């Protein structure tokens, strides 16, 4: 454990202990139930911080207690006498726990020197995300921020449960027809045109600069034009997604097909390989990192394109439609729930492509562990 | 490319020289697109043509075509109509009037550029933290990547509702969205750039007993400059998209996005939509070229490869 970390742990313990001398809220009823955990936390953090040895069992105990204390503090902030009027007693605890969490992340990340593992990769990120969520919850509940302005994570979770049926319908409507179909057709077309352009150098020189320029343009703005062309039903949204995903795929595939060195290509020539065997056995596999880069960029673009295209006009279905109409009515519960679904779906969509990429391009140096 | 290596050298004729570069092929492709665009006007605008010209079916093809490419409310506007509408909106309207494209471009540009500055600064700060602190690299970097898989533009209607409640100026949500869309490329590019010096160079700095700060300013930062410019070009494009989408649901406040909405809602304003769309494209391309120009200047003055010319 570094000096910085042990000082951090100590300070965190001191803050939580100090908080005992301040009221939890202006109107707080005297109560000691969940707070016991917090004072225990303070003691352990003081002890862990005091021992200048890298964490073993004591570190793990501190980590468990950190999670328990965060849960206890969340229970406190939702007590009717604390919610909306939290005071020094509460905020000192919150800052103390945030500090302890930071030190824990720091400690786990340092532990990597001893030996890298998946635990060292995942735990800091998970802890960091959980800390952000907890702070969000405490700030919204502690200051009593109005639901119309910002919902606490717990309220968003409740809204997701409450509107589950609508959310599933909207998700299936938007994701399967607009996002997935548009992503497949747009990326497929970009890939096909890139193969043709690769075969005809004239076309490549003509298309590539244009593709680079068009990739950077606000294509999502064609959403209303697509509605004129295909009516306001779902095909117009799919068309927007196709237009948005075509060019990045084209540019990435062309770059990928140019990625092989002359050495490898000369080797294929010396084997007497013609264009197609060279393409299938050498150039396409070598282009895979670029192609997957295009697919990953496009997964995000497809989500954005479909949702934004639905803002304009459409049948009474879909995530973008729901977000736009309900936001206008200040109905924040379902809006946040839809956004939460969109976030999870977007991340999973990206993550699945990344996993397939790992399986296909396992040979790529970026996956080697030092 | 092997195909090129095997091809016979193009002739000494001017045509051969032109077609070997990029300008010739690009011009040919663009002309082909424009031609196809004109050809599409007649079938796509057939309905609107019959509204404007009840006896359209009995006219000659040439008459039908000329009418179809000059309709104010067709499904597709012909290229010359779009150019005319843009010239009108940019040069022949009072520059601060509601119908001036200059006025609306300025509104879009102001939120896009404030977002760009904020996003670039935030992106650079995050990259410096990620490069220098292992715990930041472990905890922040995954979230930076996850943040990009989130369709942030879904927040636009909500942000507008919230900020309407809080009575903040309308530029705030637009600049925030633009910031969000442009910090990521800068962060990723700068992490790559700041870690691009090889171990030998870093060791040399250590033999000079350079401090972390000295290593940063004298080695890491200069090495990252080419990466920074590459990221800024991606970022500025993202900012324009963010600002325009953020303007779409807010009908009355102005900006190119609001012109898109107006052009969609009123049939007689269809050309306005096309003009706004192409102005947005022009704005985006113009800003990217500006950054490219700055890039060439800066890299040339630093003597880094990629500068000059």
XYZ file of C-alpha atoms in Angstrom:
679
model
C 0.000 0.000 0.000
C 1.334 3.400 -0.943
C 1.551 6.274 1.530
C -1.076 8.070 -0.549
C -3.527 5.233 -0.136
C -3.040 4.772 3.598
C -3.517 8.514 4.100
C -6.677 8.302 2.032
C -8.078 5.407 4.054
C -7.255 7.194 7.301
C -8.896 10.421 6.153
C -11.973 8.504 5.065
C -12.265 6.885 8.508
C -11.756 10.213 10.246
C -14.486 11.843 8.121
C -17.030 9.140 8.920
C -16.210 9.278 12.622
C -16.441 13.080 12.574
C -19.867 12.871 10.973
C -21.198 11.374 14.222
C -20.943 14.837 15.785
C -23.224 16.470 13.208
C -26.946 15.987 12.597
C -27.916 13.802 9.634
C -30.526 16.287 8.531
C -32.195 19.435 9.745
C -35.221 17.381 10.763
C -33.566 14.076 11.521
C -35.179 11.928 14.164
C -32.635 10.392 16.534
C -31.951 6.934 15.199
C -28.871 4.762 15.329
C -29.858 1.636 13.421
C -28.055 1.665 10.069
C -25.398 4.055 11.289
C -23.677 1.362 13.319
C -22.303 -0.050 10.072
C -20.835 3.311 9.199
C -18.953 3.661 12.468
C -17.677 0.121 12.141
C -16.557 1.128 8.650
C -14.713 4.105 10.070
C -12.866 1.898 12.550
C -11.851 -0.638 9.903
C -10.727 2.068 7.489
C -8.605 3.593 10.236
C -7.060 0.197 10.941
C -6.519 -0.737 7.279
C -5.129 2.698 6.589
C -2.829 2.407 9.565
C -1.336 -0.899 8.420
C 1.122 -0.211 5.676
C 0.912 -3.628 4.102
C -0.725 -4.468 0.802
C -4.245 -5.731 1.338
C -5.001 -9.363 1.973
C -7.804 -10.386 4.270
C -8.014 -6.943 5.864
C -8.370 -5.328 2.439
C -11.134 -7.742 1.475
C -12.937 -7.047 4.778
C -12.656 -3.308 4.147
C -14.115 -3.822 0.671
C -17.095 -5.823 1.998
C -17.695 -3.201 4.658
C -17.464 -0.438 2.055
C -20.312 -2.011 0.083
C -22.359 -2.591 3.277
C -21.840 1.021 4.386
C -22.880 2.339 1.002
C -26.076 0.299 1.310
C -26.629 1.621 4.842
C -26.123 5.209 3.712
C -28.585 4.678 0.857
C -31.114 3.431 3.417
C -30.489 6.525 5.547
C -30.916 8.996 2.696
C -34.316 7.563 1.853
C -35.625 7.944 5.421
C -38.480 10.445 5.306
C -36.796 12.712 7.875
C -33.538 12.874 5.879
C -34.656 12.868 2.247
C -34.535 16.313 0.706
C -32.813 17.975 3.667
C -29.569 16.100 4.297
C -27.042 17.956 6.409
C -23.361 17.789 7.447
C -23.751 14.491 9.252
C -24.844 12.876 6.015
C -22.515 14.586 3.530
C -19.390 13.864 5.595
C -20.285 10.159 5.490
C -20.899 10.354 1.747
C -17.550 12.036 1.073
C -15.818 9.557 3.391
C -17.248 6.551 1.553
C -16.446 8.062 -1.847
C -12.847 8.557 -0.719
C -12.636 4.989 0.584
C -13.958 3.675 -2.726
C -11.345 5.701 -4.612
C -8.602 4.230 -2.415
C -9.960 0.738 -3.016
C -9.851 1.265 -6.806
C -6.312 2.586 -6.453
C -5.307 -0.411 -4.342
C -6.769 -2.986 -6.728
C -5.139 -1.282 -9.703
C -1.783 -1.300 -7.900
C -2.221 -4.981 -7.110
C -1.825 -5.598 -10.829
C 1.939 -5.304 -10.490
C 1.935 -8.515 -8.485
C 0.106 -10.362 -11.260
C -2.476 -9.400 -13.845
C -5.812 -11.164 -13.870
C -9.371 -10.556 -15.003
C -10.127 -9.371 -11.454
C -7.645 -6.518 -11.807
C -9.223 -5.611 -15.140
C -12.859 -5.657 -14.082
C -13.024 -4.750 -10.393
C -11.802 -1.112 -10.663
C -14.231 -0.321 -13.470
C -17.169 -1.976 -11.681
C -16.334 -0.215 -8.416
C -15.985 3.113 -10.218
C -19.350 2.719 -11.918
C -21.060 1.656 -8.698
C -19.570 4.673 -6.905
C -20.922 7.039 -9.550
C -24.390 5.484 -9.251
C -24.296 5.727 -5.440
C -23.227 9.395 -5.521
C -25.983 10.140 -8.048
C -28.553 8.485 -5.788
C -27.306 10.299 -2.653
C -27.172 13.712 -4.298
C -30.651 13.442 -5.844
C -32.222 12.095 -2.643
C -30.156 14.191 -0.240
C -30.888 17.523 -1.903
C -34.416 16.477 -2.834
C -33.994 17.255 -6.541
C -37.346 17.237 -8.355
C -38.061 14.135 -10.476
C -38.698 16.342 -13.500
C -35.100 17.582 -13.356
C -33.257 14.386 -12.501
C -34.355 10.932 -11.419
C -32.360 8.859 -8.953
C -31.093 5.479 -10.234
C -33.454 3.644 -7.891
C -36.412 5.566 -9.315
C -35.252 4.754 -12.860
C -35.061 1.082 -11.873
C -38.577 1.258 -10.509
C -39.785 2.951 -13.706
C -38.185 0.210 -15.820
C -40.138 -2.370 -13.801
C -43.357 -0.385 -13.940
C -43.315 0.246 -17.705
C -41.725 -3.120 -18.601
C -44.388 -4.077 -21.135
C -44.224 -0.803 -23.072
C -40.426 -0.858 -22.949
C -40.244 -4.346 -24.443
C -42.681 -3.451 -27.226
C -40.821 -0.245 -28.071
C -37.462 -1.992 -27.950
C -38.509 -4.803 -30.272
C -40.096 -2.284 -32.632
C -37.087 0.006 -32.815
C -34.212 -2.420 -32.417
C -35.147 -5.342 -34.619
C -36.624 -3.443 -37.552
C -34.732 -0.201 -37.603
C -31.424 -0.670 -35.804
C -30.531 -4.254 -36.634
C -31.906 -4.379 -40.179
C -30.474 -0.956 -41.036
C -27.103 -1.861 -39.539
C -26.937 -5.134 -41.478
C -28.016 -3.661 -44.820
C -25.949 -0.474 -44.483
C -22.779 -2.241 -43.360
C -23.289 -5.026 -45.930
C -23.722 -2.531 -48.757
C -20.659 -0.556 -47.631
C -18.651 -3.773 -47.558
C -19.857 -4.856 -51.013
C -19.115 -1.483 -52.612
C -15.679 -1.513 -50.953
C -14.925 -4.883 -52.603
C -15.974 -3.514 -55.995
C -13.939 -0.342 -55.441
C -10.962 -2.452 -54.467
C -11.188 -4.318 -57.775
C -11.434 -1.083 -59.811
C -8.697 1.387 -58.745
C -10.411 4.252 -60.601
C -13.529 3.788 -58.512
C -11.498 3.561 -55.324
C -9.744 6.858 -56.001
C -13.087 8.455 -56.800
C -15.120 7.043 -53.918
C -12.697 7.080 -51.010
C -12.253 10.879 -50.627
C -16.019 11.302 -50.957
C -16.656 8.520 -48.429
C -14.312 10.212 -45.976
C -16.101 13.535 -46.346
C -19.609 12.095 -46.189
C -18.754 10.008 -43.093
C -18.227 13.279 -41.242
C -21.486 14.922 -42.316
C -24.652 15.154 -40.196
C -26.448 12.470 -42.224
C -29.100 12.046 -39.548
C -30.581 15.286 -40.912
C -32.007 13.374 -43.875
C -34.627 11.812 -41.563
C -37.435 14.109 -42.810
C -36.494 13.526 -46.451
C -36.699 9.781 -45.885
C -40.202 10.261 -44.453
C -41.219 11.983 -47.718
C -39.810 9.055 -49.652
C -40.974 6.077 -47.605
C -43.896 7.516 -45.562
C -43.555 7.804 -41.805
C -43.651 4.055 -41.161
C -40.577 2.161 -39.981
C -38.864 1.783 -43.407
C -38.059 5.508 -43.383
C -36.148 5.067 -40.095
C -34.336 2.009 -41.431
C -33.342 4.042 -44.492
C -31.757 6.706 -42.259
C -29.756 4.006 -40.461
C -28.636 2.503 -43.789
C -27.456 5.897 -45.029
C -25.593 6.550 -41.775
C -23.828 3.179 -41.637
C -22.883 2.828 -45.308
C -19.965 5.246 -45.519
C -18.007 4.351 -42.368
C -18.090 0.708 -43.468
C -16.952 1.607 -46.980
C -14.016 3.669 -45.732
C -12.949 1.112 -43.108
C -13.140 -1.859 -45.475
C -11.133 -0.092 -48.176
C -8.491 0.822 -45.574
C -8.476 -2.769 -44.300
C -8.008 -4.247 -47.768
C -4.977 -2.003 -48.210
C -3.513 -3.147 -44.882
C -1.513 -6.141 -46.069
C 2.163 -5.578 -46.715
C 3.757 -6.183 -50.085
C 5.732 -9.047 -48.547
C 2.624 -11.118 -47.843
C 1.102 -10.282 -51.216
C 4.305 -11.231 -53.010
C 4.283 -14.540 -51.148
C 0.747 -15.239 -52.375
C 1.841 -14.331 -55.909
C 4.782 -16.688 -55.693
C 2.300 -19.444 -54.787
C 0.512 -18.580 -58.013
C -2.572 -17.317 -56.153
C -4.871 -15.182 -58.272
C -7.106 -12.317 -57.064
C -9.849 -14.293 -55.312
C -7.720 -16.761 -53.286
C -5.525 -13.841 -52.238
C -8.614 -11.903 -51.184
C -10.234 -14.728 -49.222
C -7.143 -16.191 -47.588
C -4.969 -13.158 -47.009
C -6.537 -9.756 -47.534
C -9.959 -10.267 -45.937
C -8.572 -11.867 -42.741
C -6.002 -9.079 -42.528
C -8.776 -6.515 -43.013
C -10.890 -7.957 -40.168
C -9.711 -5.489 -37.471
C -10.719 -2.600 -39.757
C -14.014 -4.239 -40.717
C -14.919 -4.825 -37.072
C -13.945 -1.247 -36.283
C -16.501 -0.183 -38.880
C -19.124 -2.539 -37.449
C -18.553 -1.182 -33.930
C -18.770 2.461 -35.024
C -21.912 1.581 -36.953
C -23.583 -0.121 -33.986
C -23.536 3.197 -32.128
C -24.561 5.157 -35.220
C -27.469 2.795 -35.874
C -28.878 3.254 -32.364
C -28.604 7.041 -32.628
C -29.992 7.135 -36.158
C -33.073 5.069 -35.354
C -33.933 6.970 -32.172
C -33.392 10.434 -33.660
C -35.273 9.546 -36.853
C -38.274 8.676 -34.689
C -38.283 12.178 -33.173
C -39.622 13.610 -36.392
C -42.727 11.656 -37.044
C -43.874 8.126 -36.939
C -46.484 5.643 -35.897
C -47.260 5.583 -32.171
C -44.489 3.156 -31.376
C -40.744 3.044 -30.856
C -38.176 4.286 -28.349
C -37.504 7.636 -30.016
C -41.200 8.324 -30.443
C -41.876 7.547 -26.768
C -38.954 9.642 -25.526
C -39.949 12.629 -27.625
C -43.662 12.649 -26.839
C -43.352 11.891 -23.128
C -40.506 14.366 -22.595
C -42.778 17.068 -23.987
C -45.314 16.067 -21.312
C -42.582 16.173 -18.616
C -43.251 12.495 -17.924
C -39.677 11.786 -16.848
C -40.156 8.241 -15.491
C -40.766 6.493 -18.789
C -38.278 8.736 -20.616
C -35.450 7.733 -18.273
C -36.571 4.110 -18.443
C -36.390 4.188 -22.260
C -32.975 5.834 -22.084
C -31.773 3.180 -19.633
C -32.951 0.459 -22.027
C -31.220 2.243 -24.916
C -27.985 2.464 -22.902
C -27.990 -1.206 -21.963
C -28.980 -2.264 -25.482
C -26.323 -0.051 -27.067
C -23.610 -1.349 -24.758
C -24.628 -4.995 -25.267
C -24.818 -4.546 -29.043
C -21.304 -3.088 -29.048
C -20.063 -5.696 -26.577
C -21.334 -8.643 -28.631
C -19.594 -7.308 -31.744
C -16.400 -6.859 -29.698
C -16.618 -10.474 -28.481
C -17.087 -11.794 -32.022
C -14.125 -9.641 -33.052
C -11.948 -11.245 -30.386
C -12.893 -14.686 -31.677
C -12.203 -13.765 -35.317
C -9.045 -11.675 -34.883
C -7.488 -13.630 -32.003
C -4.140 -13.336 -33.813
C -4.022 -9.540 -33.501
C -1.165 -8.212 -31.320
C -3.524 -5.973 -29.323
C -4.918 -9.064 -27.529
C -1.538 -10.273 -26.296
C -1.032 -10.012 -22.571
C 2.329 -8.551 -21.681
C -1.813 -2.422 -54.977
C -0.817 -5.284 -57.241
C -3.472 -4.395 -59.775
C -1.908 -0.973 -60.162
C 1.591 -2.328 -60.348
C 0.579 -4.656 -63.140
C -1.414 -2.060 -65.050
C 0.239 -0.435 -68.035
C 1.513 3.032 -67.221
C -1.112 5.609 -68.108
C -0.278 7.576 -71.224
C 1.498 10.893 -71.260
C -1.757 12.506 -72.366
C -3.289 15.097 -69.996
C -6.292 12.771 -69.577
C -4.082 9.968 -68.272
C -2.395 12.294 -65.781
C -5.720 13.618 -64.550
C -7.234 10.192 -64.011
C -4.203 8.837 -62.136
C -4.637 11.351 -59.340
C -7.698 11.755 -57.170
C -9.235 14.870 -58.690
C -10.303 13.215 -61.948
C -12.015 10.150 -60.481
C -13.714 12.218 -57.766
C -15.059 14.635 -60.371
C -16.361 11.728 -62.463
C -18.087 10.126 -59.455
C -19.625 13.438 -58.388
C -20.893 14.093 -61.933
C -22.378 10.595 -62.049
C -24.190 11.236 -58.758
C -25.550 14.583 -59.987
C -26.735 12.980 -63.244
C -28.455 10.156 -61.387
C -30.016 12.738 -59.064
C -31.543 14.640 -62.008
C -32.793 11.413 -63.578
C -34.474 10.438 -60.303
C -36.379 13.723 -60.131
C -39.058 12.787 -62.667
C -40.204 9.431 -61.228
C -39.886 10.612 -57.617
C -41.725 13.890 -58.143
C -44.474 12.438 -60.316
C -47.222 12.981 -57.721
C -46.209 16.571 -57.049
C -45.934 17.153 -60.806
C -49.524 16.060 -61.342
C -50.658 18.459 -58.646
C -48.832 21.351 -60.321
C -49.645 20.301 -63.885
C -52.940 18.415 -64.146
C -52.349 17.547 -67.805
C -48.813 16.230 -67.153
C -49.483 12.809 -68.633
C -50.208 14.301 -72.073
C -47.078 16.487 -72.203
C -43.806 15.540 -73.877
C -41.085 13.918 -71.820
C -38.905 17.023 -72.052
C -41.680 19.252 -70.722
C -42.398 16.798 -67.904
C -38.719 16.687 -66.967
C -38.235 20.449 -66.942
C -41.320 20.835 -64.767
C -40.257 18.015 -62.426
C -36.874 19.565 -61.647
C -38.425 22.949 -60.850
C -41.155 21.995 -58.370
C -41.185 23.737 -54.990
C -42.657 20.774 -53.110
C -41.345 17.587 -54.707
C -40.070 14.584 -52.778
C -36.613 15.394 -54.071
C -35.210 18.795 -54.963
C -32.953 19.103 -58.012
C -29.319 20.144 -57.382
C -29.743 23.557 -59.061
C -32.748 24.303 -56.833
C -30.727 23.455 -53.715
C -27.823 25.666 -54.832
C -30.215 28.525 -55.603
C -31.922 28.188 -52.218
C -28.547 28.160 -50.457
C -27.272 31.220 -52.346
C -30.536 33.016 -51.570
C -30.413 32.098 -47.873
C -26.726 32.888 -47.443
C -26.319 36.084 -49.474
C -29.653 37.628 -50.362
C -31.471 37.744 -47.042
C -30.911 40.266 -44.227
C -28.147 38.464 -42.296
C -30.009 38.558 -38.977
C -33.440 37.782 -40.339
C -35.315 34.576 -39.589
C -34.937 33.446 -43.207
C -31.179 33.918 -43.396
C -29.060 30.796 -43.383
C -26.207 32.889 -41.992
C -28.270 33.652 -38.892
C -29.187 30.005 -38.335
C -25.646 28.806 -39.061
C -24.343 31.204 -36.429
C -26.707 29.767 -33.829
C -25.661 26.210 -34.667
C -22.010 27.180 -34.814
C -22.069 28.896 -31.419
C -23.337 25.817 -29.586
C -21.162 23.462 -31.655
C -17.990 25.466 -31.029
C -18.587 25.958 -27.296
C -19.173 22.221 -27.084
C -16.044 21.620 -29.115
C -13.823 23.692 -26.833
C -15.279 22.112 -23.678
C -15.069 18.633 -25.166
C -11.504 19.034 -26.379
C -10.319 20.340 -22.989
C -12.189 17.593 -21.120
C -10.857 14.972 -23.520
C -7.260 16.101 -23.081
C -7.564 16.215 -19.265
C -9.027 12.699 -19.163
C -6.276 11.416 -21.461
C -3.542 12.950 -19.279
C -5.063 11.347 -16.175
C -5.444 7.980 -17.901
C -1.863 8.005 -19.165
C -0.326 9.020 -15.830
C -2.378 7.056 -13.268
C -2.834 3.327 -13.418
C -6.010 3.474 -11.308
C -7.550 5.988 -13.732
C -6.611 3.789 -16.666
C -8.286 0.824 -14.987
C -11.420 2.560 -13.731
C -12.071 5.390 -16.187
C -11.093 4.003 -19.580
C -13.769 1.277 -19.715
C -16.423 3.874 -18.872
C -15.105 6.271 -21.499
C -15.653 3.496 -24.036
C -19.051 2.487 -22.632
C -20.127 6.142 -22.706
C -19.893 6.044 -26.497
C -22.213 3.066 -26.846
C -24.944 5.142 -25.194
C -27.251 6.890 -27.648
C -26.831 10.202 -25.864
C -29.012 12.022 -28.363
C -31.936 10.216 -26.722
C -31.444 12.706 -23.887
C -32.110 15.726 -26.099
C -35.889 16.054 -25.596
C -35.460 15.495 -21.864
C -32.625 18.018 -21.508
C -34.683 20.591 -23.329
C -37.629 19.976 -20.996
C -35.399 20.133 -17.892
C -33.577 23.289 -18.919
C -36.868 24.906 -19.824
C -37.854 24.284 -16.200
C -34.601 25.670 -14.827
C -34.744 28.691 -17.110
C -31.229 28.261 -18.494
C -30.286 29.705 -21.880
C -31.061 27.338 -24.749
C -27.384 27.082 -25.737
C -26.599 25.076 -22.586
C -28.197 21.723 -23.509
C -26.936 21.990 -27.087
C -23.377 22.724 -25.987
C -23.524 19.878 -23.439
C -24.642 17.378 -26.078
C -21.914 18.620 -28.440
C -19.349 18.277 -25.627
C -20.413 14.717 -24.948
C -20.119 13.770 -28.609
C -16.663 15.218 -29.016
C -14.693 14.421 -25.848
C -14.387 10.741 -26.728
C -12.358 10.886 -29.948
C -10.048 13.387 -28.263
C -9.568 11.169 -25.196
C -8.872 8.031 -27.214
C -6.617 9.820 -29.697
C -4.645 11.578 -26.969
C -4.173 8.394 -24.932
C -2.701 6.841 -28.074
C -0.634 9.937 -28.783
C 0.728 10.493 -25.265
C 1.800 6.851 -25.077
C 3.313 6.911 -28.576
C 6.915 7.772 -27.540
C 8.841 4.521 -27.506
C 10.644 3.207 -24.393
C 14.003 4.364 -25.761
C 12.920 7.991 -25.831
C 11.383 7.715 -22.367
C 14.589 6.143 -21.077
C 16.573 8.987 -22.559
C 14.412 11.460 -20.630
C 15.110 9.447 -17.513
C 18.846 9.576 -18.080
C 18.502 13.363 -18.283
C 16.756 13.113 -14.883
C 13.695 14.809 -16.348
C 10.691 15.246 -14.093
C 7.277 13.894 -15.059
C 6.225 17.379 -16.091
C 9.325 17.895 -18.239
C 8.835 14.529 -19.902
C 5.254 15.505 -20.599
C 5.935 18.923 -22.129
C 9.111 18.074 -24.004
C 8.340 14.577 -25.228
C 4.779 13.292 -24.750
C 2.887 16.437 -25.776
C 4.842 17.084 -29.008
C 4.581 13.399 -29.907
C 0.825 13.522 -29.375
C 0.220 16.601 -31.557
C -0.456 14.712 -34.814
C -2.897 12.458 -32.947
C -4.575 15.489 -31.426
C -5.314 17.033 -34.807
C -6.637 13.748 -36.194
C -9.003 13.508 -33.209
C -10.091 17.145 -33.453
C -11.224 16.566 -37.035
C -13.483 13.723 -35.895
C -14.611 15.726 -32.862
C -15.713 18.829 -34.766
C -17.888 16.691 -37.046
C -19.492 15.152 -33.960
C -20.145 18.602 -32.493
C -22.053 19.783 -35.555
C -24.189 16.628 -35.535
C -24.875 17.074 -31.821
C -25.824 20.732 -32.142
C -28.141 20.099 -35.099
C -29.940 17.170 -33.485
C -30.288 19.146 -30.267
C -31.999 21.908 -32.279
C -34.446 19.590 -34.004
C -37.048 19.184 -31.262
C -36.870 22.863 -30.276
C -38.837 24.363 -33.117
C -38.786 28.050 -32.424
C -35.277 28.804 -31.159
C -33.482 28.922 -34.492
C -30.460 27.042 -35.770
C -30.086 24.749 -38.783
C -31.803 21.898 -36.933
C -34.907 23.994 -36.397
C -34.932 24.882 -40.110
C -34.943 21.158 -40.891
C -38.034 20.791 -38.711
C -39.721 23.822 -40.302
C -39.001 22.471 -43.791
C -40.537 19.167 -42.789
C -43.661 20.683 -41.273
C -44.565 23.122 -44.059
C -44.864 21.837 -47.600
C -43.943 25.167 -49.174
C -40.672 25.251 -47.189
C -39.271 21.985 -48.565
C -36.433 23.803 -50.319
C -35.542 25.398 -46.974
C -34.954 21.912 -45.567
C -32.666 20.948 -48.447
C -30.749 24.215 -48.161
C -30.336 23.783 -44.388
C -29.162 20.196 -44.860
C -26.494 21.163 -47.384
C -25.461 24.216 -45.386
C -24.874 21.905 -42.416
C -22.743 19.666 -44.635
C -20.807 22.693 -45.896
C -20.282 23.956 -42.344
C -18.991 20.556 -41.236
C -16.655 20.181 -44.214
C -15.445 23.777 -43.820
C -14.562 23.354 -40.154
C -12.737 20.097 -40.856
C -10.703 21.811 -43.598
C -9.862 24.631 -41.200
C -8.498 22.138 -38.677
C -6.621 20.351 -41.463
C -5.061 23.681 -42.449
C -4.036 24.413 -38.849
C -2.661 20.891 -38.648
C -0.418 21.383 -41.666
C 0.824 24.731 -40.341
C 1.521 23.523 -36.809
C 3.147 20.247 -37.795
C 5.294 21.993 -40.381
C 6.485 24.542 -37.811
C 7.237 21.702 -35.366
C 9.070 19.770 -38.052
C 6.936 16.700 -37.425
C 6.249 14.315 -40.283
C 2.901 14.980 -41.900
C 3.387 18.742 -41.882
C 4.254 20.950 -44.817
C 2.888 20.572 -48.344
